[in-house]
Amino acid sequence: VQLQASGGGLVQAGGSLRLSCEASGGTFSTYGMAWFRQAPGKEREFVAAISWNGGRTVYADSVKGRFTISRDNAKNTVYLQMNSLKPEDTAVYYCAADVAGYGYTTQYDYWGQGTLVTVSS
């Protein structure tokens, strides 16, 4: 399974970006999916997760109300809509998949390569 993340870039504070993560080589519609991020000098942290059918979503407190995770199983793609961006959202964003389908879990089986989001003040 390969996960290809895209959509990162430079945006001003208060702006929006939508990240995409396309999966290939597996059965995406059965996977739970999640987004993580890692800021410079910091550990990787959980951002958001979605179950295999989209029925359950979980968000980190730091992004709740600003970010929305969604998926399109017909396109093998998970999205992260990021609104009201803040400088502290600056990080490399990674998508991950868990074959069990939960989305929010302690074990992820596949990881994407990351896409950089930079939010200027």
Short mmCIF file of N, CA, C and O in Angstrom, two decimals:
data_model
loop_
_atom_site.label_atom_id
_atom_site.label_comp_id
_atom_site.label_asym_id
_atom_site.label_seq_id
_atom_site.Cartn_x
_atom_site.Cartn_y
_atom_site.Cartn_z
N VAL A 1 0.85 -1.19 0.00
CA VAL A 1 0.00 0.00 0.00
C VAL A 1 0.89 1.24 0.00
O VAL A 1 1.82 1.34 0.79
N GLN A 2 0.56 2.16 -0.87
CA GLN A 2 1.27 3.45 -0.91
C GLN A 2 0.29 4.57 -0.65
O GLN A 2 -0.82 4.57 -1.18
N LEU A 3 0.74 5.53 0.17
CA LEU A 3 -0.06 6.70 0.49
C LEU A 3 0.68 7.93 -0.01
O LEU A 3 1.84 8.15 0.35
N GLN A 4 0.01 8.71 -0.82
CA GLN A 4 0.63 9.90 -1.41
C GLN A 4 -0.11 11.14 -0.90
O GLN A 4 -1.24 11.40 -1.31
N ALA A 5 0.56 11.89 -0.04
CA ALA A 5 -0.03 13.11 0.50
C ALA A 5 0.33 14.30 -0.38
O ALA A 5 1.44 14.37 -0.92
N SER A 6 -0.60 15.23 -0.49
CA SER A 6 -0.37 16.44 -1.28
C SER A 6 -1.23 17.57 -0.75
O SER A 6 -2.11 17.36 0.10
N GLY A 7 -0.97 18.77 -1.27
CA GLY A 7 -1.81 19.91 -0.91
C GLY A 7 -1.18 20.90 0.05
O GLY A 7 -1.77 21.94 0.34
N GLY A 8 0.00 20.59 0.55
CA GLY A 8 0.66 21.52 1.44
C GLY A 8 1.13 22.76 0.72
O GLY A 8 1.11 22.83 -0.52
N GLY A 9 1.54 23.76 1.49
CA GLY A 9 2.04 24.99 0.90
C GLY A 9 2.17 26.08 1.94
O GLY A 9 2.09 25.82 3.14
N LEU A 10 2.36 27.28 1.44
CA LEU A 10 2.50 28.46 2.30
C LEU A 10 1.20 29.23 2.30
O LEU A 10 0.64 29.53 1.24
N VAL A 11 0.72 29.56 3.48
CA VAL A 11 -0.54 30.29 3.61
C VAL A 11 -0.42 31.27 4.77
O VAL A 11 0.32 31.02 5.73
N GLN A 12 -1.13 32.37 4.68
CA GLN A 12 -1.14 33.34 5.76
C GLN A 12 -2.06 32.88 6.89
O GLN A 12 -3.01 32.12 6.66
N ALA A 13 -1.77 33.34 8.07
CA ALA A 13 -2.62 33.04 9.21
C ALA A 13 -4.06 33.45 8.91
O ALA A 13 -4.30 34.51 8.33
N GLY A 14 -4.98 32.57 9.29
CA GLY A 14 -6.39 32.80 8.99
C GLY A 14 -6.85 32.17 7.69
O GLY A 14 -8.06 32.11 7.43
N GLY A 15 -5.91 31.72 6.90
CA GLY A 15 -6.25 31.13 5.62
C GLY A 15 -6.62 29.66 5.72
O GLY A 15 -6.72 29.10 6.82
N SER A 16 -6.80 29.04 4.55
CA SER A 16 -7.24 27.65 4.48
C SER A 16 -6.39 26.86 3.50
O SER A 16 -5.84 27.42 2.54
N LEU A 17 -6.32 25.58 3.76
CA LEU A 17 -5.69 24.63 2.85
C LEU A 17 -6.46 23.32 2.93
O LEU A 17 -7.04 23.01 3.98
N ARG A 18 -6.42 22.56 1.85
CA ARG A 18 -6.98 21.21 1.89
C ARG A 18 -5.91 20.22 1.50
O ARG A 18 -5.36 20.30 0.39
N LEU A 19 -5.62 19.32 2.39
CA LEU A 19 -4.67 18.26 2.12
C LEU A 19 -5.41 17.04 1.58
O LEU A 19 -6.55 16.77 1.96
N SER A 20 -4.72 16.31 0.72
CA SER A 20 -5.26 15.06 0.17
C SER A 20 -4.25 13.95 0.40
O SER A 20 -3.04 14.19 0.43
N CYS A 21 -4.76 12.76 0.54
CA CYS A 21 -3.91 11.58 0.66
C CYS A 21 -4.56 10.47 -0.15
O CYS A 21 -5.64 9.99 0.22
N GLU A 22 -3.92 10.11 -1.24
CA GLU A 22 -4.45 9.07 -2.13
C GLU A 22 -3.74 7.76 -1.87
O GLU A 22 -2.50 7.70 -1.81
N ALA A 23 -4.52 6.71 -1.75
CA ALA A 23 -3.97 5.38 -1.50
C ALA A 23 -3.99 4.56 -2.77
O ALA A 23 -4.89 4.69 -3.60
N SER A 24 -2.98 3.70 -2.88
CA SER A 24 -2.93 2.77 -4.01
C SER A 24 -2.39 1.43 -3.54
O SER A 24 -1.62 1.37 -2.57
N GLY A 25 -2.81 0.39 -4.20
CA GLY A 25 -2.27 -0.93 -3.92
C GLY A 25 -2.95 -1.68 -2.80
O GLY A 25 -2.46 -2.72 -2.38
N GLY A 26 -4.02 -1.20 -2.28
CA GLY A 26 -4.71 -1.88 -1.19
C GLY A 26 -6.21 -1.72 -1.29
O GLY A 26 -6.72 -1.30 -2.34
N THR A 27 -6.90 -2.04 -0.22
CA THR A 27 -8.36 -1.90 -0.20
C THR A 27 -8.72 -0.71 0.69
O THR A 27 -9.11 -0.86 1.86
N PHE A 28 -8.57 0.46 0.12
CA PHE A 28 -8.74 1.70 0.87
C PHE A 28 -10.06 1.76 1.61
O PHE A 28 -10.12 2.25 2.74
N SER A 29 -11.11 1.27 1.00
CA SER A 29 -12.45 1.42 1.59
C SER A 29 -12.60 0.68 2.91
O SER A 29 -13.58 0.90 3.63
N THR A 30 -11.66 -0.19 3.24
CA THR A 30 -11.73 -0.92 4.50
C THR A 30 -10.78 -0.35 5.56
O THR A 30 -10.78 -0.81 6.70
N TYR A 31 -9.98 0.62 5.18
CA TYR A 31 -8.97 1.16 6.09
C TYR A 31 -9.47 2.35 6.90
O TYR A 31 -10.16 3.22 6.36
N GLY A 32 -9.11 2.39 8.16
CA GLY A 32 -9.23 3.63 8.88
C GLY A 32 -8.08 4.53 8.47
O GLY A 32 -7.01 4.04 8.10
N MET A 33 -8.30 5.85 8.50
CA MET A 33 -7.28 6.79 8.05
C MET A 33 -7.09 7.89 9.09
O MET A 33 -8.03 8.24 9.83
N ALA A 34 -5.90 8.41 9.12
CA ALA A 34 -5.60 9.46 10.08
C ALA A 34 -4.59 10.43 9.50
O ALA A 34 -3.85 10.11 8.57
N TRP A 35 -4.56 11.61 10.09
CA TRP A 35 -3.54 12.62 9.79
C TRP A 35 -2.75 12.89 11.08
O TRP A 35 -3.33 13.02 12.16
N PHE A 36 -1.46 12.99 10.90
CA PHE A 36 -0.54 13.39 11.95
C PHE A 36 0.27 14.57 11.46
O PHE A 36 0.28 14.85 10.27
N ARG A 37 0.96 15.21 12.37
CA ARG A 37 1.86 16.29 11.95
C ARG A 37 3.08 16.32 12.86
O ARG A 37 3.04 15.87 14.00
N GLN A 38 4.15 16.86 12.31
CA GLN A 38 5.37 17.01 13.07
C GLN A 38 5.98 18.36 12.78
O GLN A 38 6.37 18.65 11.63
N ALA A 39 6.02 19.18 13.79
CA ALA A 39 6.62 20.51 13.68
C ALA A 39 8.12 20.41 13.93
O ALA A 39 8.59 19.46 14.57
N PRO A 40 8.89 21.37 13.44
CA PRO A 40 10.35 21.34 13.64
C PRO A 40 10.71 21.25 15.12
O PRO A 40 10.21 22.02 15.94
N GLY A 41 11.54 20.28 15.45
CA GLY A 41 11.99 20.13 16.82
C GLY A 41 11.00 19.51 17.77
O GLY A 41 11.25 19.45 18.98
N LYS A 42 9.87 19.07 17.25
CA LYS A 42 8.84 18.48 18.11
C LYS A 42 8.52 17.07 17.68
O LYS A 42 8.86 16.64 16.58
N GLU A 43 7.85 16.34 18.56
CA GLU A 43 7.44 14.99 18.23
C GLU A 43 6.21 15.01 17.33
O GLU A 43 5.44 15.97 17.31
N ARG A 44 6.03 13.92 16.63
CA ARG A 44 4.85 13.77 15.80
C ARG A 44 3.61 13.71 16.68
O ARG A 44 3.63 13.06 17.73
N GLU A 45 2.54 14.36 16.24
CA GLU A 45 1.32 14.37 17.03
C GLU A 45 0.11 14.06 16.15
O GLU A 45 0.08 14.36 14.95
N PHE A 46 -0.87 13.48 16.78
CA PHE A 46 -2.12 13.13 16.13
C PHE A 46 -2.91 14.40 15.82
O PHE A 46 -2.94 15.35 16.63
N VAL A 47 -3.56 14.41 14.65
CA VAL A 47 -4.38 15.55 14.25
C VAL A 47 -5.85 15.15 14.13
O VAL A 47 -6.72 15.76 14.75
N ALA A 48 -6.13 14.14 13.32
CA ALA A 48 -7.51 13.74 13.07
C ALA A 48 -7.55 12.33 12.52
O ALA A 48 -6.57 11.86 11.94
N ALA A 49 -8.69 11.67 12.70
CA ALA A 49 -8.85 10.30 12.20
C ALA A 49 -10.28 10.08 11.75
O ALA A 49 -11.21 10.75 12.22
N ILE A 50 -10.44 9.11 10.85
CA ILE A 50 -11.76 8.78 10.34
C ILE A 50 -11.84 7.27 10.15
O ILE A 50 -10.88 6.65 9.68
N SER A 51 -12.96 6.69 10.51
CA SER A 51 -13.13 5.25 10.37
C SER A 51 -13.33 4.87 8.91
O SER A 51 -13.50 5.73 8.04
N TRP A 52 -13.37 3.59 8.65
CA TRP A 52 -13.40 3.08 7.29
C TRP A 52 -14.58 3.59 6.48
O TRP A 52 -14.45 3.82 5.27
N ASN A 53 -15.71 3.77 7.14
CA ASN A 53 -16.92 4.21 6.41
C ASN A 53 -17.25 5.67 6.68
O ASN A 53 -18.32 6.15 6.29
N GLY A 54 -16.36 6.36 7.37
CA GLY A 54 -16.61 7.76 7.68
C GLY A 54 -17.57 7.99 8.83
O GLY A 54 -17.89 9.13 9.16
N GLY A 55 -17.99 6.92 9.47
CA GLY A 55 -18.99 7.05 10.52
C GLY A 55 -18.47 7.61 11.82
O GLY A 55 -19.25 8.08 12.66
N ARG A 56 -17.16 7.57 12.00
CA ARG A 56 -16.58 8.10 13.23
C ARG A 56 -15.38 8.96 12.89
O ARG A 56 -14.51 8.55 12.13
N THR A 57 -15.34 10.14 13.45
CA THR A 57 -14.19 11.03 13.30
C THR A 57 -13.72 11.46 14.69
O THR A 57 -14.52 11.59 15.62
N VAL A 58 -12.42 11.65 14.79
CA VAL A 58 -11.81 12.08 16.05
C VAL A 58 -10.82 13.19 15.73
O VAL A 58 -10.11 13.12 14.72
N TYR A 59 -10.77 14.20 16.59
CA TYR A 59 -9.87 15.33 16.37
C TYR A 59 -9.06 15.64 17.62
O TYR A 59 -9.54 15.46 18.75
N ALA A 60 -7.86 16.11 17.40
CA ALA A 60 -7.08 16.66 18.49
C ALA A 60 -7.74 17.96 18.96
O ALA A 60 -8.33 18.69 18.15
N ASP A 61 -7.65 18.23 20.24
CA ASP A 61 -8.27 19.44 20.77
C ASP A 61 -7.76 20.70 20.08
O ASP A 61 -8.50 21.67 19.90
N SER A 62 -6.51 20.68 19.68
CA SER A 62 -5.88 21.86 19.09
C SER A 62 -6.45 22.23 17.73
O SER A 62 -6.28 23.37 17.27
N VAL A 63 -7.14 21.29 17.07
CA VAL A 63 -7.67 21.57 15.73
C VAL A 63 -9.19 21.47 15.67
O VAL A 63 -9.78 21.78 14.63
N LYS A 64 -9.80 21.05 16.75
CA LYS A 64 -11.25 20.86 16.76
C LYS A 64 -11.95 22.18 16.43
O LYS A 64 -11.63 23.23 16.96
N GLY A 65 -12.91 22.09 15.51
CA GLY A 65 -13.64 23.27 15.09
C GLY A 65 -13.00 24.03 13.93
O GLY A 65 -13.63 24.90 13.34
N ARG A 66 -11.76 23.68 13.62
CA ARG A 66 -11.05 24.35 12.52
C ARG A 66 -10.73 23.38 11.38
O ARG A 66 -10.73 23.79 10.21
N PHE A 67 -10.44 22.15 11.71
CA PHE A 67 -10.08 21.15 10.70
C PHE A 67 -11.22 20.14 10.54
O PHE A 67 -11.93 19.83 11.51
N THR A 68 -11.35 19.62 9.33
CA THR A 68 -12.34 18.58 9.05
C THR A 68 -11.71 17.47 8.23
O THR A 68 -11.12 17.74 7.17
N ILE A 69 -11.83 16.26 8.72
CA ILE A 69 -11.34 15.10 7.97
C ILE A 69 -12.53 14.46 7.26
O ILE A 69 -13.63 14.37 7.80
N SER A 70 -12.28 14.03 6.02
CA SER A 70 -13.33 13.37 5.25
C SER A 70 -12.66 12.37 4.31
O SER A 70 -11.43 12.37 4.16
N ARG A 71 -13.47 11.56 3.68
CA ARG A 71 -12.91 10.58 2.75
C ARG A 71 -13.87 10.33 1.61
O ARG A 71 -15.09 10.50 1.74
N ASP A 72 -13.29 9.90 0.49
CA ASP A 72 -14.04 9.50 -0.68
C ASP A 72 -13.52 8.13 -1.08
O ASP A 72 -12.47 8.03 -1.71
N ASN A 73 -14.24 7.11 -0.71
CA ASN A 73 -13.77 5.75 -0.98
C ASN A 73 -13.75 5.42 -2.46
O ASN A 73 -12.98 4.56 -2.89
N ALA A 74 -14.55 6.10 -3.24
CA ALA A 74 -14.54 5.88 -4.69
C ALA A 74 -13.25 6.40 -5.31
O ALA A 74 -12.82 5.93 -6.37
N LYS A 75 -12.63 7.38 -4.66
CA LYS A 75 -11.38 7.97 -5.16
C LYS A 75 -10.17 7.52 -4.35
O LYS A 75 -9.06 8.03 -4.58
N ASN A 76 -10.38 6.63 -3.40
CA ASN A 76 -9.26 6.14 -2.56
C ASN A 76 -8.51 7.29 -1.90
O ASN A 76 -7.27 7.26 -1.80
N THR A 77 -9.24 8.28 -1.46
CA THR A 77 -8.61 9.49 -0.97
C THR A 77 -9.23 9.96 0.35
O THR A 77 -10.46 9.91 0.50
N VAL A 78 -8.37 10.40 1.25
CA VAL A 78 -8.80 11.05 2.48
C VAL A 78 -8.34 12.50 2.42
O VAL A 78 -7.29 12.80 1.85
N TYR A 79 -9.15 13.38 2.99
CA TYR A 79 -8.87 14.81 2.94
C TYR A 79 -8.75 15.39 4.34
O TYR A 79 -9.31 14.86 5.31
N LEU A 80 -8.04 16.49 4.43
CA LEU A 80 -8.02 17.28 5.66
C LEU A 80 -8.22 18.73 5.26
O LEU A 80 -7.32 19.36 4.69
N GLN A 81 -9.42 19.23 5.52
CA GLN A 81 -9.71 20.64 5.27
C GLN A 81 -9.28 21.43 6.49
O GLN A 81 -9.76 21.17 7.60
N MET A 82 -8.39 22.38 6.28
CA MET A 82 -7.84 23.15 7.39
C MET A 82 -8.24 24.62 7.21
O MET A 82 -7.84 25.25 6.23
N ASN A 83 -9.01 25.12 8.13
CA ASN A 83 -9.45 26.52 8.11
C ASN A 83 -8.89 27.26 9.31
O ASN A 83 -8.43 26.66 10.28
N SER A 84 -8.94 28.57 9.23
CA SER A 84 -8.47 29.42 10.33
C SER A 84 -7.09 29.01 10.79
O SER A 84 -6.82 28.84 12.00
N LEU A 85 -6.21 28.83 9.85
CA LEU A 85 -4.87 28.33 10.16
C LEU A 85 -4.09 29.32 11.02
O LEU A 85 -4.23 30.54 10.88
N LYS A 86 -3.27 28.75 11.88
CA LYS A 86 -2.45 29.53 12.80
C LYS A 86 -0.98 29.19 12.56
O LYS A 86 -0.66 28.09 12.07
N PRO A 87 -0.07 30.08 12.92
CA PRO A 87 1.36 29.78 12.75
C PRO A 87 1.76 28.47 13.44
O PRO A 87 2.63 27.76 12.94
N GLU A 88 1.13 28.15 14.55
CA GLU A 88 1.46 26.92 15.26
C GLU A 88 0.97 25.66 14.54
O GLU A 88 1.28 24.54 14.98
N ASP A 89 0.24 25.81 13.45
CA ASP A 89 -0.14 24.66 12.63
C ASP A 89 0.97 24.29 11.65
O ASP A 89 0.87 23.28 10.95
N THR A 90 2.01 25.10 11.58
CA THR A 90 3.13 24.81 10.69
C THR A 90 3.78 23.48 11.05
O THR A 90 4.17 23.26 12.20
N ALA A 91 3.85 22.60 10.06
CA ALA A 91 4.39 21.25 10.30
C ALA A 91 4.39 20.48 8.99
O ALA A 91 3.80 20.90 8.00
N VAL A 92 5.05 19.34 9.02
CA VAL A 92 4.89 18.34 7.96
C VAL A 92 3.71 17.46 8.36
O VAL A 92 3.69 16.94 9.48
N TYR A 93 2.77 17.34 7.46
CA TYR A 93 1.57 16.56 7.73
C TYR A 93 1.67 15.20 7.03
O TYR A 93 2.00 15.13 5.83
N TYR A 94 1.38 14.16 7.79
CA TYR A 94 1.45 12.80 7.29
C TYR A 94 0.08 12.13 7.38
O TYR A 94 -0.65 12.33 8.36
N CYS A 95 -0.22 11.31 6.38
CA CYS A 95 -1.41 10.48 6.48
C CYS A 95 -0.97 9.06 6.84
O CYS A 95 0.16 8.65 6.55
N ALA A 96 -1.89 8.35 7.46
CA ALA A 96 -1.61 6.99 7.90
C ALA A 96 -2.86 6.15 7.76
O ALA A 96 -3.98 6.68 7.82
N ALA A 97 -2.66 4.85 7.59
CA ALA A 97 -3.78 3.93 7.41
C ALA A 97 -3.68 2.78 8.41
O ALA A 97 -2.58 2.28 8.68
N ASP A 98 -4.82 2.38 8.93
CA ASP A 98 -4.85 1.18 9.78
C ASP A 98 -5.81 0.18 9.16
O ASP A 98 -6.97 0.52 8.84
N VAL A 99 -5.32 -1.02 8.95
CA VAL A 99 -6.10 -2.02 8.23
C VAL A 99 -7.29 -2.52 9.03
O VAL A 99 -8.22 -3.09 8.46
N ALA A 100 -7.30 -2.27 10.33
CA ALA A 100 -8.42 -2.70 11.14
C ALA A 100 -9.66 -1.84 10.92
O ALA A 100 -10.77 -2.23 11.27
N GLY A 101 -9.45 -0.63 10.37
CA GLY A 101 -10.58 0.20 10.01
C GLY A 101 -11.04 1.22 11.02
O GLY A 101 -11.98 1.98 10.76
N TYR A 102 -10.37 1.28 12.17
CA TYR A 102 -10.85 2.18 13.21
C TYR A 102 -10.59 3.65 12.90
O TYR A 102 -11.42 4.52 13.19
N GLY A 103 -9.44 3.94 12.36
CA GLY A 103 -9.05 5.32 12.14
C GLY A 103 -8.27 5.85 13.33
O GLY A 103 -7.11 6.22 13.20
N TYR A 104 -8.91 5.89 14.48
CA TYR A 104 -8.25 6.36 15.70
C TYR A 104 -7.80 5.13 16.48
O TYR A 104 -8.60 4.41 17.06
N THR A 105 -6.50 4.89 16.48
CA THR A 105 -5.96 3.67 17.04
C THR A 105 -4.53 3.89 17.49
O THR A 105 -3.97 4.98 17.28
N THR A 106 -3.97 2.89 18.11
CA THR A 106 -2.58 3.01 18.56
C THR A 106 -1.61 2.42 17.55
O THR A 106 -0.40 2.57 17.71
N GLN A 107 -2.11 1.79 16.53
CA GLN A 107 -1.24 1.16 15.55
C GLN A 107 -1.69 1.49 14.14
O GLN A 107 -2.85 1.25 13.77
N TYR A 108 -0.75 2.02 13.38
CA TYR A 108 -1.00 2.32 11.98
C TYR A 108 -0.06 1.48 11.13
O TYR A 108 1.10 1.29 11.48
N ASP A 109 -0.59 0.97 10.04
CA ASP A 109 0.14 0.00 9.24
C ASP A 109 0.90 0.62 8.08
O ASP A 109 1.91 0.08 7.62
N TYR A 110 0.42 1.73 7.58
CA TYR A 110 1.04 2.38 6.43
C TYR A 110 1.09 3.89 6.66
O TYR A 110 0.17 4.47 7.25
N TRP A 111 2.17 4.50 6.15
CA TRP A 111 2.37 5.94 6.30
C TRP A 111 2.70 6.56 4.96
O TRP A 111 3.41 5.96 4.14
N GLY A 112 2.22 7.77 4.76
CA GLY A 112 2.59 8.54 3.59
C GLY A 112 3.88 9.29 3.83
O GLY A 112 4.44 9.28 4.94
N GLN A 113 4.34 10.01 2.81
CA GLN A 113 5.65 10.65 2.88
C GLN A 113 5.62 12.04 3.49
O GLN A 113 6.67 12.57 3.81
N GLY A 114 4.46 12.63 3.67
CA GLY A 114 4.36 13.94 4.29
C GLY A 114 4.27 15.07 3.29
O GLY A 114 4.83 15.01 2.19
N THR A 115 3.57 16.11 3.70
CA THR A 115 3.47 17.33 2.91
C THR A 115 3.60 18.51 3.86
O THR A 115 3.01 18.52 4.95
N LEU A 116 4.38 19.51 3.47
CA LEU A 116 4.72 20.61 4.36
C LEU A 116 3.67 21.71 4.30
O LEU A 116 3.32 22.19 3.22
N VAL A 117 3.21 22.10 5.46
CA VAL A 117 2.30 23.23 5.60
C VAL A 117 3.02 24.32 6.39
O VAL A 117 3.50 24.06 7.50
N THR A 118 3.09 25.51 5.83
CA THR A 118 3.73 26.64 6.50
C THR A 118 2.72 27.76 6.61
O THR A 118 2.17 28.21 5.60
N VAL A 119 2.47 28.21 7.83
CA VAL A 119 1.52 29.28 8.08
C VAL A 119 2.28 30.50 8.57
O VAL A 119 2.92 30.46 9.63
N SER A 120 2.22 31.56 7.81
CA SER A 120 2.94 32.78 8.17
C SER A 120 2.04 33.71 8.99
O SER A 120 0.83 33.75 8.80
N SER A 121 2.67 34.46 9.87
CA SER A 121 1.91 35.36 10.75
C SER A 121 1.75 36.74 10.13
O SER A 121 2.35 37.06 9.13
#
